[in-house]
Short mmCIF file of C-alpha atoms in Angstrom, two decimals:
data_model
loop_
_atom_site.label_atom_id
_atom_site.label_comp_id
_atom_site.label_asym_id
_atom_site.label_seq_id
_atom_site.Cartn_x
_atom_site.Cartn_y
_atom_site.Cartn_z
CA MET A 1 -15.99 8.78 33.64
CA ALA A 2 -15.19 8.19 29.96
CA VAL A 3 -17.34 5.74 28.03
CA LYS A 4 -15.64 2.38 27.68
CA ASP A 5 -15.29 0.65 24.33
CA VAL A 6 -16.19 -3.03 24.22
CA LEU A 7 -14.65 -5.66 21.96
CA VAL A 8 -16.53 -8.94 21.76
CA VAL A 9 -15.09 -11.91 19.89
CA LYS A 10 -17.62 -14.72 19.59
CA GLU A 11 -16.98 -18.17 18.09
CA LEU A 12 -14.42 -16.67 15.70
CA GLN A 13 -13.26 -18.99 12.93
CA LYS A 14 -10.73 -18.64 10.16
CA GLN A 15 -10.16 -21.14 7.40
CA LEU A 16 -7.29 -20.85 4.91
CA GLY A 17 -7.65 -23.44 2.17
CA HIS A 18 -8.30 -26.75 3.95
CA LYS A 19 -6.69 -25.60 7.15
CA GLN A 20 -8.73 -24.31 10.06
CA ILE A 21 -6.51 -21.63 11.59
CA LEU A 22 -8.91 -20.40 14.28
CA LYS A 23 -11.51 -22.64 15.90
CA ASN A 24 -14.29 -20.90 17.81
CA ILE A 25 -12.24 -18.29 19.62
CA SER A 26 -14.29 -16.28 22.11
CA PHE A 27 -13.34 -13.52 24.52
CA GLN A 28 -14.29 -10.01 25.53
CA ALA A 29 -12.26 -6.94 26.36
CA VAL A 30 -13.09 -3.40 27.48
CA THR A 31 -11.13 -0.17 27.57
CA GLY A 32 -8.42 -0.58 30.17
CA ASP A 33 -7.79 -4.24 29.43
CA LEU A 34 -4.38 -5.49 28.45
CA LEU A 35 -4.78 -8.97 26.98
CA VAL A 36 -1.57 -10.94 26.53
CA ILE A 37 -1.88 -13.77 24.00
CA THR A 38 0.66 -16.56 24.04
CA GLY A 39 1.01 -19.83 22.19
CA PRO A 40 3.37 -21.84 20.03
CA ASN A 41 4.16 -21.01 16.40
CA GLY A 42 1.16 -21.70 14.19
CA ALA A 43 -1.34 -21.34 17.05
CA GLY A 44 -3.22 -18.63 15.12
CA LYS A 45 -2.11 -15.61 17.14
CA THR A 46 -1.12 -13.34 14.24
CA THR A 47 -4.17 -14.40 12.23
CA LEU A 48 -6.37 -13.41 15.18
CA LEU A 49 -4.71 -10.02 15.42
CA ARG A 50 -4.99 -9.38 11.67
CA ILE A 51 -8.71 -10.18 11.77
CA LEU A 52 -9.17 -7.82 14.72
CA ALA A 53 -7.28 -5.12 12.80
CA GLY A 54 -9.67 -5.58 9.87
CA LEU A 55 -6.82 -6.67 7.61
CA LEU A 56 -8.08 -10.21 7.13
CA PRO A 57 -11.66 -11.41 6.66
CA LYS A 58 -12.99 -13.96 9.11
CA SER A 59 -14.60 -17.23 8.00
CA GLY A 60 -17.17 -17.43 10.77
CA GLY A 61 -18.25 -16.09 14.12
CA GLU A 62 -18.55 -12.49 15.23
CA VAL A 63 -16.19 -9.67 16.04
CA LEU A 64 -18.16 -6.81 17.55
CA TRP A 65 -16.87 -3.34 18.38
CA ASN A 66 -19.35 -1.60 20.67
CA GLY A 67 -22.01 -3.98 19.40
CA ALA A 68 -21.43 -3.41 15.68
CA GLU A 69 -19.61 -5.70 13.29
CA LEU A 70 -15.95 -4.74 13.17
CA ALA A 71 -14.49 -3.45 9.90
CA LEU A 72 -11.33 -1.74 8.77
CA ASP A 73 -12.90 1.68 9.30
CA HIS A 74 -14.49 0.92 12.68
CA GLY A 75 -12.22 3.28 14.51
CA ARG A 76 -8.62 3.98 15.26
CA VAL A 77 -6.48 0.87 15.34
CA GLY A 78 -2.82 1.00 16.29
CA TYR A 79 -0.98 -2.02 14.94
CA ILE A 80 2.58 -2.85 15.87
CA SER A 81 3.97 -5.84 14.05
CA HIS A 82 7.32 -7.62 14.14
CA GLN A 83 7.89 -5.73 10.87
CA PRO A 84 8.31 -1.95 11.34
CA MET A 85 5.70 -1.03 8.66
CA LEU A 86 7.56 2.18 7.79
CA TYR A 87 8.92 3.87 4.67
CA ALA A 88 12.67 3.43 4.49
CA ASN A 89 13.22 6.37 2.12
CA LEU A 90 11.38 8.88 4.28
CA THR A 91 12.82 10.46 7.40
CA VAL A 92 11.67 9.58 10.91
CA GLN A 93 9.65 12.81 11.06
CA GLU A 94 8.18 12.41 7.58
CA ASN A 95 6.94 8.92 8.42
CA LEU A 96 5.10 10.15 11.50
CA ARG A 97 3.76 13.24 9.73
CA PHE A 98 2.44 11.12 6.88
CA PHE A 99 0.56 8.75 9.16
CA GLY A 100 -0.59 11.67 11.32
CA GLU A 101 -2.05 13.40 8.29
CA MET A 102 -3.70 10.16 7.17
CA TYR A 103 -5.33 9.73 10.57
CA GLY A 104 -6.17 13.42 10.80
CA THR A 105 -4.21 13.69 14.06
CA MET A 106 -1.46 15.75 12.48
CA GLY A 107 0.35 18.20 14.65
CA ALA A 108 3.99 19.13 15.06
CA GLU A 109 3.55 18.96 18.82
CA ARG A 110 2.11 15.46 18.63
CA VAL A 111 5.02 14.32 16.45
CA GLN A 112 7.53 15.81 18.87
CA GLU A 113 5.71 14.35 21.87
CA LEU A 114 5.77 10.84 20.40
CA LEU A 115 9.35 11.04 19.17
CA GLU A 116 10.45 12.16 22.62
CA LEU A 117 8.45 9.34 24.17
CA VAL A 118 10.29 6.72 22.10
CA GLY A 119 13.65 8.50 22.34
CA LEU A 120 13.98 9.38 18.66
CA TRP A 121 13.61 13.16 18.67
CA LEU A 122 17.32 13.65 17.97
CA TYR A 123 17.02 11.28 14.99
CA ARG A 124 13.98 12.98 13.47
CA LEU A 125 15.79 14.05 10.30
CA GLU A 126 17.42 10.66 9.67
CA MET A 127 16.18 8.33 6.97
CA VAL A 128 14.47 5.26 8.39
CA SER A 129 16.78 3.12 6.24
CA VAL A 130 19.80 4.15 8.35
CA LEU A 131 18.16 3.40 11.70
CA SER A 132 18.94 0.19 13.56
CA ARG A 133 16.19 -2.43 13.75
CA GLY A 134 15.53 -1.54 17.38
CA MET A 135 15.15 2.15 16.55
CA GLN A 136 12.80 1.27 13.71
CA GLN A 137 10.71 -0.69 16.19
CA ARG A 138 10.58 2.34 18.49
CA LEU A 139 9.41 4.43 15.56
CA ALA A 140 6.82 1.77 14.75
CA ILE A 141 5.44 2.21 18.26
CA ALA A 142 5.21 5.98 17.71
CA ARG A 143 3.59 5.37 14.30
CA ALA A 144 0.89 3.19 15.84
CA LEU A 145 0.20 5.75 18.60
CA MET A 146 -0.09 8.52 15.99
CA ALA A 147 -3.56 7.11 15.30
CA ASP A 148 -4.60 8.02 18.86
CA PRO A 149 -5.92 4.45 18.92
CA THR A 150 -8.82 3.01 20.83
CA LEU A 151 -7.63 -0.51 19.98
CA ILE A 152 -3.91 -1.29 20.02
CA LEU A 153 -2.66 -4.60 18.64
CA TYR A 154 0.91 -5.62 19.34
CA ASP A 155 2.45 -8.54 17.43
CA GLU A 156 5.69 -9.47 19.17
CA PRO A 157 6.28 -5.81 20.08
CA PHE A 158 9.47 -6.45 22.05
CA THR A 159 11.24 -7.63 18.87
CA SER A 160 14.69 -6.01 18.60
CA LEU A 161 14.09 -3.61 21.50
CA ASP A 162 16.91 -2.98 23.98
CA ALA A 163 16.31 -2.56 27.72
CA ASP A 164 15.37 1.14 27.32
CA GLY A 165 13.06 0.31 24.43
CA ARG A 166 11.35 -2.41 26.46
CA GLU A 167 10.82 0.05 29.32
CA ILE A 168 9.33 2.59 26.89
CA LEU A 169 6.93 -0.05 25.63
CA ARG A 170 5.89 -0.94 29.18
CA GLN A 171 5.19 2.77 29.76
CA VAL A 172 3.04 2.79 26.60
CA PHE A 173 1.03 -0.17 27.94
CA GLU A 174 0.34 1.74 31.17
CA GLN A 175 -0.27 5.16 29.60
CA HIS A 176 -2.87 3.81 27.15
CA ARG A 177 -4.85 1.79 29.66
CA ASP A 178 -7.41 4.52 30.27
CA ARG A 179 -8.23 5.05 26.57
CA SER A 180 -7.52 1.79 24.72
CA ILE A 181 -8.12 -1.91 24.58
CA GLN A 182 -4.69 -3.49 24.18
CA LEU A 183 -3.93 -6.97 22.84
CA ALA A 184 -0.36 -8.22 22.69
CA ILE A 185 1.07 -11.39 21.20
CA THR A 186 4.28 -12.57 22.76
CA HIS A 187 6.56 -15.54 23.18
CA GLU A 188 8.18 -13.77 26.10
CA PRO A 189 5.53 -13.09 28.77
CA GLN A 190 8.30 -12.24 31.25
CA HIS A 191 8.43 -8.79 29.64
CA PHE A 192 4.97 -8.14 31.07
CA ALA A 193 6.08 -8.82 34.64
CA GLY A 194 4.90 -6.08 36.98
CA LEU A 195 1.93 -5.19 34.76
CA THR A 196 -1.70 -6.11 35.35
CA TYR A 197 -2.97 -8.13 32.43
CA ARG A 198 -5.30 -10.89 31.31
CA HIS A 199 -3.82 -13.92 29.63
CA LEU A 200 -5.14 -15.95 26.73
CA GLY A 201 -3.27 -19.09 25.68
CA LEU A 202 -3.82 -20.35 22.13
CA ASP A 203 -2.85 -23.70 20.69
CA GLY A 204 -3.97 -25.26 17.44
CA GLY A 205 -6.38 -22.39 16.83
CA ARG A 206 -8.22 -22.88 20.14
CA VAL A 207 -8.17 -21.06 23.46
CA VAL A 208 -6.50 -23.51 25.85
CA GLU A 209 -5.79 -21.25 28.77
CA ARG A 210 -7.24 -18.12 30.40
CA GLY A 211 -5.72 -16.25 33.28
CA TYR A 212 -5.31 -12.97 35.10
CA THR A 213 -2.11 -11.51 36.50
CA HIS A 214 -2.23 -8.60 38.94
CA ALA A 215 0.78 -6.34 39.36
CA MET B 1 -11.33 18.70 0.06
CA PRO B 2 -13.34 15.59 0.98
CA LYS B 3 -11.51 13.20 3.32
CA PHE B 4 -11.33 10.49 0.63
CA TRP B 5 -9.46 12.64 -1.90
CA ARG B 6 -7.29 14.24 0.78
CA LYS B 7 -6.00 10.77 1.70
CA VAL B 8 -5.53 9.88 -1.98
CA PHE B 9 -3.47 13.04 -2.42
CA LEU B 10 -1.38 12.35 0.72
CA ILE B 11 -0.45 8.84 -0.44
CA TYR B 12 0.25 10.15 -3.95
CA LEU B 13 2.62 12.82 -2.59
CA LYS B 14 4.30 10.30 -0.30
CA ASP B 15 4.90 7.97 -3.25
CA LEU B 16 6.35 10.73 -5.40
CA LYS B 17 8.68 11.83 -2.61
CA ASP B 18 9.75 8.22 -2.06
CA GLU B 19 10.30 7.64 -5.79
CA PHE B 20 12.31 10.78 -6.46
CA ARG B 21 14.47 10.32 -3.39
CA THR B 22 15.82 7.07 -4.80
CA THR B 23 15.62 7.53 -8.54
CA ASP B 24 17.29 4.22 -9.34
CA HIS B 25 14.07 2.50 -10.37
CA LEU B 26 12.81 5.43 -12.44
CA LEU B 27 16.19 5.81 -14.11
CA SER B 28 16.58 2.11 -14.85
CA THR B 29 13.12 2.10 -16.48
CA LEU B 30 14.06 5.18 -18.49
CA VAL B 31 17.32 3.59 -19.61
CA PHE B 32 15.36 0.50 -20.64
CA GLY B 33 12.92 2.65 -22.65
CA THR B 34 15.78 4.51 -24.32
CA MET B 35 17.48 1.23 -25.23
CA LEU B 36 14.24 0.09 -26.85
CA VAL B 37 14.18 3.28 -28.92
CA PHE B 38 17.72 2.65 -30.19
CA VAL B 39 17.12 -1.02 -30.92
CA PHE B 40 13.93 -0.28 -32.87
CA SER B 41 15.45 2.61 -34.79
CA PHE B 42 18.50 0.56 -35.83
CA ALA B 43 16.33 -2.39 -36.82
CA LEU B 44 13.95 -0.25 -38.86
CA GLN B 45 16.77 1.34 -40.81
CA LEU B 46 17.45 -2.05 -42.33
CA VAL B 47 14.02 -2.38 -43.93
CA GLU B 48 12.11 -0.30 -46.44
CA ILE B 49 8.90 0.51 -44.63
CA GLY B 50 6.81 3.64 -44.10
CA THR B 51 7.53 5.11 -40.68
CA ALA B 52 3.94 6.26 -40.17
CA GLN B 53 2.84 2.63 -40.48
CA VAL B 54 5.40 1.20 -38.10
CA PHE B 55 5.81 4.04 -35.58
CA PRO B 56 2.52 3.50 -33.66
CA ALA B 57 3.23 -0.18 -33.04
CA VAL B 58 6.82 0.51 -31.99
CA LEU B 59 5.66 3.34 -29.73
CA TRP B 60 3.09 1.22 -27.89
CA VAL B 61 5.38 -1.80 -27.59
CA SER B 62 7.92 0.53 -25.92
CA ILE B 63 5.30 2.08 -23.64
CA PHE B 64 3.88 -1.35 -22.74
CA PHE B 65 7.28 -2.74 -21.68
CA MET B 66 8.13 0.40 -19.72
CA ALA B 67 4.72 0.22 -18.05
CA ILE B 68 5.32 -3.36 -16.89
CA LEU B 69 8.46 -2.22 -15.09
CA ALA B 70 7.04 1.05 -13.79
CA LEU B 71 3.63 -0.18 -12.64
CA GLN B 72 4.92 -3.07 -10.55
CA ARG B 73 6.73 -0.57 -8.37
CA SER B 74 3.66 1.17 -6.97
CA PHE B 75 2.56 -1.62 -4.64
CA ALA B 76 5.94 -3.32 -4.31
CA LYS B 77 7.23 -0.36 -2.30
CA GLU B 78 4.42 -0.91 0.21
CA GLN B 79 5.53 -4.51 0.67
CA ASP B 80 8.94 -3.42 1.96
CA ASN B 81 8.87 -3.45 5.76
CA GLY B 82 5.20 -4.48 5.69
CA ALA B 83 4.02 -0.88 5.21
CA LEU B 84 0.96 -2.01 3.24
CA ASP B 85 -0.83 -3.06 6.45
CA ALA B 86 -0.11 0.28 8.12
CA LEU B 87 -1.34 2.09 5.04
CA LEU B 88 -4.55 0.04 4.88
CA LEU B 89 -5.28 0.82 8.51
CA ALA B 90 -4.59 4.52 8.03
CA SER B 91 -6.60 4.83 4.83
CA GLY B 92 -9.67 2.96 6.10
CA ASP B 93 -11.09 2.60 2.58
CA ARG B 94 -9.06 0.34 0.30
CA SER B 95 -10.15 2.13 -2.87
CA ILE B 96 -8.22 5.19 -1.61
CA LEU B 97 -5.11 3.12 -2.25
CA PHE B 98 -6.19 2.32 -5.79
CA TYR B 99 -6.68 5.96 -6.77
CA ALA B 100 -3.43 7.07 -5.11
CA LYS B 101 -1.44 4.31 -6.80
CA PHE B 102 -3.20 4.89 -10.12
CA LEU B 103 -2.32 8.60 -10.09
CA PHE B 104 1.25 7.79 -9.10
CA SER B 105 1.62 5.19 -11.88
CA LEU B 106 0.10 7.53 -14.46
CA THR B 107 2.47 10.32 -13.41
CA VAL B 108 5.53 8.05 -13.66
CA LEU B 109 4.39 6.69 -17.02
CA LEU B 110 3.79 10.17 -18.45
CA LEU B 111 7.19 11.35 -17.19
CA LEU B 112 8.88 8.42 -18.93
CA GLU B 113 6.93 9.13 -22.11
CA VAL B 114 8.00 12.78 -22.10
CA VAL B 115 11.53 11.50 -22.76
CA VAL B 116 10.93 8.35 -24.77
CA VAL B 117 8.20 9.48 -27.22
CA PRO B 118 10.17 12.47 -28.67
CA LEU B 119 13.29 10.30 -28.87
CA LEU B 120 11.41 7.63 -30.76
CA TRP B 121 9.85 10.27 -33.03
CA ILE B 122 13.29 11.67 -33.88
CA PHE B 123 15.16 8.39 -34.28
CA ILE B 124 12.51 6.70 -36.39
CA ASP B 125 12.29 9.92 -38.36
CA VAL B 126 8.51 10.06 -38.57
CA ALA B 127 7.12 11.97 -41.51
CA GLY B 128 4.66 14.08 -39.55
CA ALA B 129 3.64 16.73 -42.06
CA LYS B 130 -0.02 15.68 -41.93
CA ALA B 131 0.03 14.72 -38.26
CA ASN B 132 -2.65 15.94 -35.89
CA LEU B 133 -0.56 16.59 -32.77
CA TRP B 134 -3.45 17.07 -30.34
CA PHE B 135 -5.11 13.85 -31.42
CA PHE B 136 -1.75 12.11 -31.11
CA LEU B 137 -1.21 13.48 -27.57
CA GLY B 138 -4.80 12.54 -26.68
CA ALA B 139 -4.23 8.97 -27.83
CA VAL B 140 -0.98 8.70 -25.86
CA PHE B 141 -2.64 10.15 -22.76
CA LEU B 142 -5.74 7.94 -22.92
CA GLY B 143 -3.63 4.86 -23.65
CA SER B 144 -1.38 5.64 -20.68
CA TRP B 145 -4.43 6.28 -18.48
CA GLY B 146 -5.80 2.84 -19.32
CA LEU B 147 -2.43 1.17 -18.81
CA ALA B 148 -2.07 2.80 -15.40
CA ALA B 149 -5.64 1.93 -14.33
CA VAL B 150 -5.53 -1.74 -15.38
CA GLY B 151 -1.94 -2.07 -14.19
CA THR B 152 -2.79 -0.70 -10.75
CA LEU B 153 -5.81 -2.98 -10.42
CA LEU B 154 -3.84 -6.08 -11.41
CA ASN B 155 -0.90 -5.02 -9.31
CA GLY B 156 -3.21 -4.84 -6.31
CA ILE B 157 -4.56 -8.32 -7.10
CA THR B 158 -1.15 -9.95 -7.56
CA VAL B 159 1.05 -8.07 -5.09
CA GLN B 160 0.37 -10.41 -2.18
CA LEU B 161 0.57 -13.59 -4.27
CA PRO B 162 3.68 -15.70 -4.69
CA GLY B 163 5.20 -15.16 -8.15
CA ALA B 164 3.64 -11.72 -8.46
CA ARG B 165 6.34 -10.47 -10.83
CA LEU B 166 5.57 -13.28 -13.28
CA LEU B 167 1.79 -13.20 -12.89
CA PHE B 168 1.46 -9.47 -13.40
CA PRO B 169 2.55 -9.21 -17.07
CA ILE B 170 0.82 -12.49 -17.95
CA LEU B 171 -2.52 -11.22 -16.64
CA LEU B 172 -1.95 -7.68 -17.87
CA PHE B 173 -1.46 -8.37 -21.56
CA PRO B 174 -4.81 -10.02 -22.50
CA ILE B 175 -6.81 -7.37 -20.65
CA LEU B 176 -4.88 -4.64 -22.44
CA ILE B 177 -5.42 -5.98 -25.97
CA PRO B 178 -8.43 -3.72 -26.77
CA LEU B 179 -6.67 -0.72 -25.26
CA LEU B 180 -3.42 -1.32 -27.16
CA LEU B 181 -5.30 -1.95 -30.40
CA GLY B 182 -7.26 1.28 -29.99
CA ALA B 183 -4.18 3.27 -28.98
CA ILE B 184 -2.16 1.99 -31.97
CA LEU B 185 -4.94 2.77 -34.46
CA CYS B 186 -5.59 6.23 -32.96
CA THR B 187 -1.87 7.03 -33.03
CA GLN B 188 -1.70 5.91 -36.66
CA GLY B 189 -4.77 7.99 -37.54
CA ALA B 190 -3.21 11.01 -35.85
CA LEU B 191 0.05 10.61 -37.78
CA VAL B 192 -1.58 10.44 -41.22
CA GLY B 193 -4.14 13.10 -40.32
CA GLU B 194 -7.15 10.81 -40.73
CA ILE B 195 -8.73 11.17 -37.35
CA LYS B 196 -12.34 10.73 -38.46
CA ALA B 197 -11.60 7.17 -39.53
CA VAL B 198 -10.38 6.26 -36.05
CA SER B 199 -12.62 8.44 -33.87
CA GLY B 200 -14.62 5.33 -32.91
CA TRP B 201 -11.46 3.86 -31.42
CA MET B 202 -10.89 7.06 -29.47
CA TYR B 203 -14.36 6.66 -27.91
CA LEU B 204 -13.45 3.08 -27.07
CA LEU B 205 -10.33 4.32 -25.27
CA VAL B 206 -12.43 6.76 -23.23
CA ILE B 207 -14.98 4.07 -22.29
CA TYR B 208 -12.23 1.57 -21.46
CA ASP B 209 -10.45 4.10 -19.25
CA LEU B 210 -13.64 5.10 -17.43
CA LEU B 211 -14.55 1.46 -16.88
CA PHE B 212 -11.22 0.54 -15.33
CA THR B 213 -11.10 3.74 -13.29
CA ILE B 214 -14.57 3.28 -11.77
CA LEU B 215 -14.61 -0.52 -11.45
CA PRO B 216 -11.96 -0.62 -8.67
CA LEU B 217 -14.24 1.52 -6.51
CA LEU B 218 -16.44 -1.59 -6.28
CA LEU B 219 -13.72 -4.24 -6.48
CA PHE B 220 -10.75 -2.99 -4.52
CA ASP B 221 -12.17 -3.88 -1.11
CA TYR B 222 -11.87 -7.54 -2.14
CA VAL B 223 -8.64 -7.12 -4.09
CA LEU B 224 -6.39 -6.42 -1.14
CA GLU B 225 -8.06 -8.81 1.28
CA GLY B 226 -5.83 -11.62 2.34
#
């Protein structure tokens, strides 16, 4: 059996100016976990995800990846935001190739595999600027998976996706269970219906609810 | 090629491809530079002044204004669609971004200068009989190197701040004063063929450039945090 990665978040705090965004957030996750984080606007969800991605420094507490302090270069992080995080003047294929080369996971087969997964293979030569928002979001999913990630962070991943796109994303959740820890922020937990996941409710920077939903 | 420089090169190539696919920004900066050349040349025809004395200042004022427009672009394009975050995650080391953006900015600046400097030379009608061309090109290159290095560093600092477009030139100018002073004096020395008198300034340009090329290796991790 493959070795499981462990993410430990202990008493995590984040202060921006005078405002305490995160107040002693603690949880653990291991490979195979899908953790769905909900909460009202301003609860600190995106801040939490950005700290876990290594994009934002924490103010206190610990974030441990396999026992070591987490940093930007701790491993392969796939990050899907409500923004597509793509280059509008590059083609669909060029975007994936660029990120593939950056991650060192470059391969024409891998690009084709991911574009077929998200239903964009036929659009591979199109500029990202001419794609619809939903198609850009599909490409953003492929871009994040190009990293072959061990930690996948989804910030409102269902944004702009149509029914097919939502189904593709649900497949991604299932397919990456055996190799990744997955954390997803959502305002629409109904999209996770039928999936096994743990639930973390945030409000005012604190964990106010924990749960477990079995498919 | 070590992983670090391979990533620098990949981002650099991506930026060039992106820039040349939509040349509107490059062209608008070039048009601006050309307009400056015409304005200066018309204005200088109205006064009796030696061109070798005035050319260096006019040259570096033109390069400085073009640089402000050109350098802001390097990080701004990463802000579109939030690509900066994806790039940070993929690069792992933030200083990779500095070196890629620095090389990109230097390339763009040199390309603009290839057009603007000869135009300025012709229109101001520089008497270059005694000019030391290699020293002149060295001064332009080292000045541009420093502009690109400081510009990239400050661009990285300001890009995520509100009012970045205003802050950038305000912060840029005071830091560039020694560089601009050195570049102007070296250019003047090159034009009149008195390079020994200004060789000290040339060394200053080299030290300045090295400082602002190496410093971000230590600083850039903190620059893009936030």
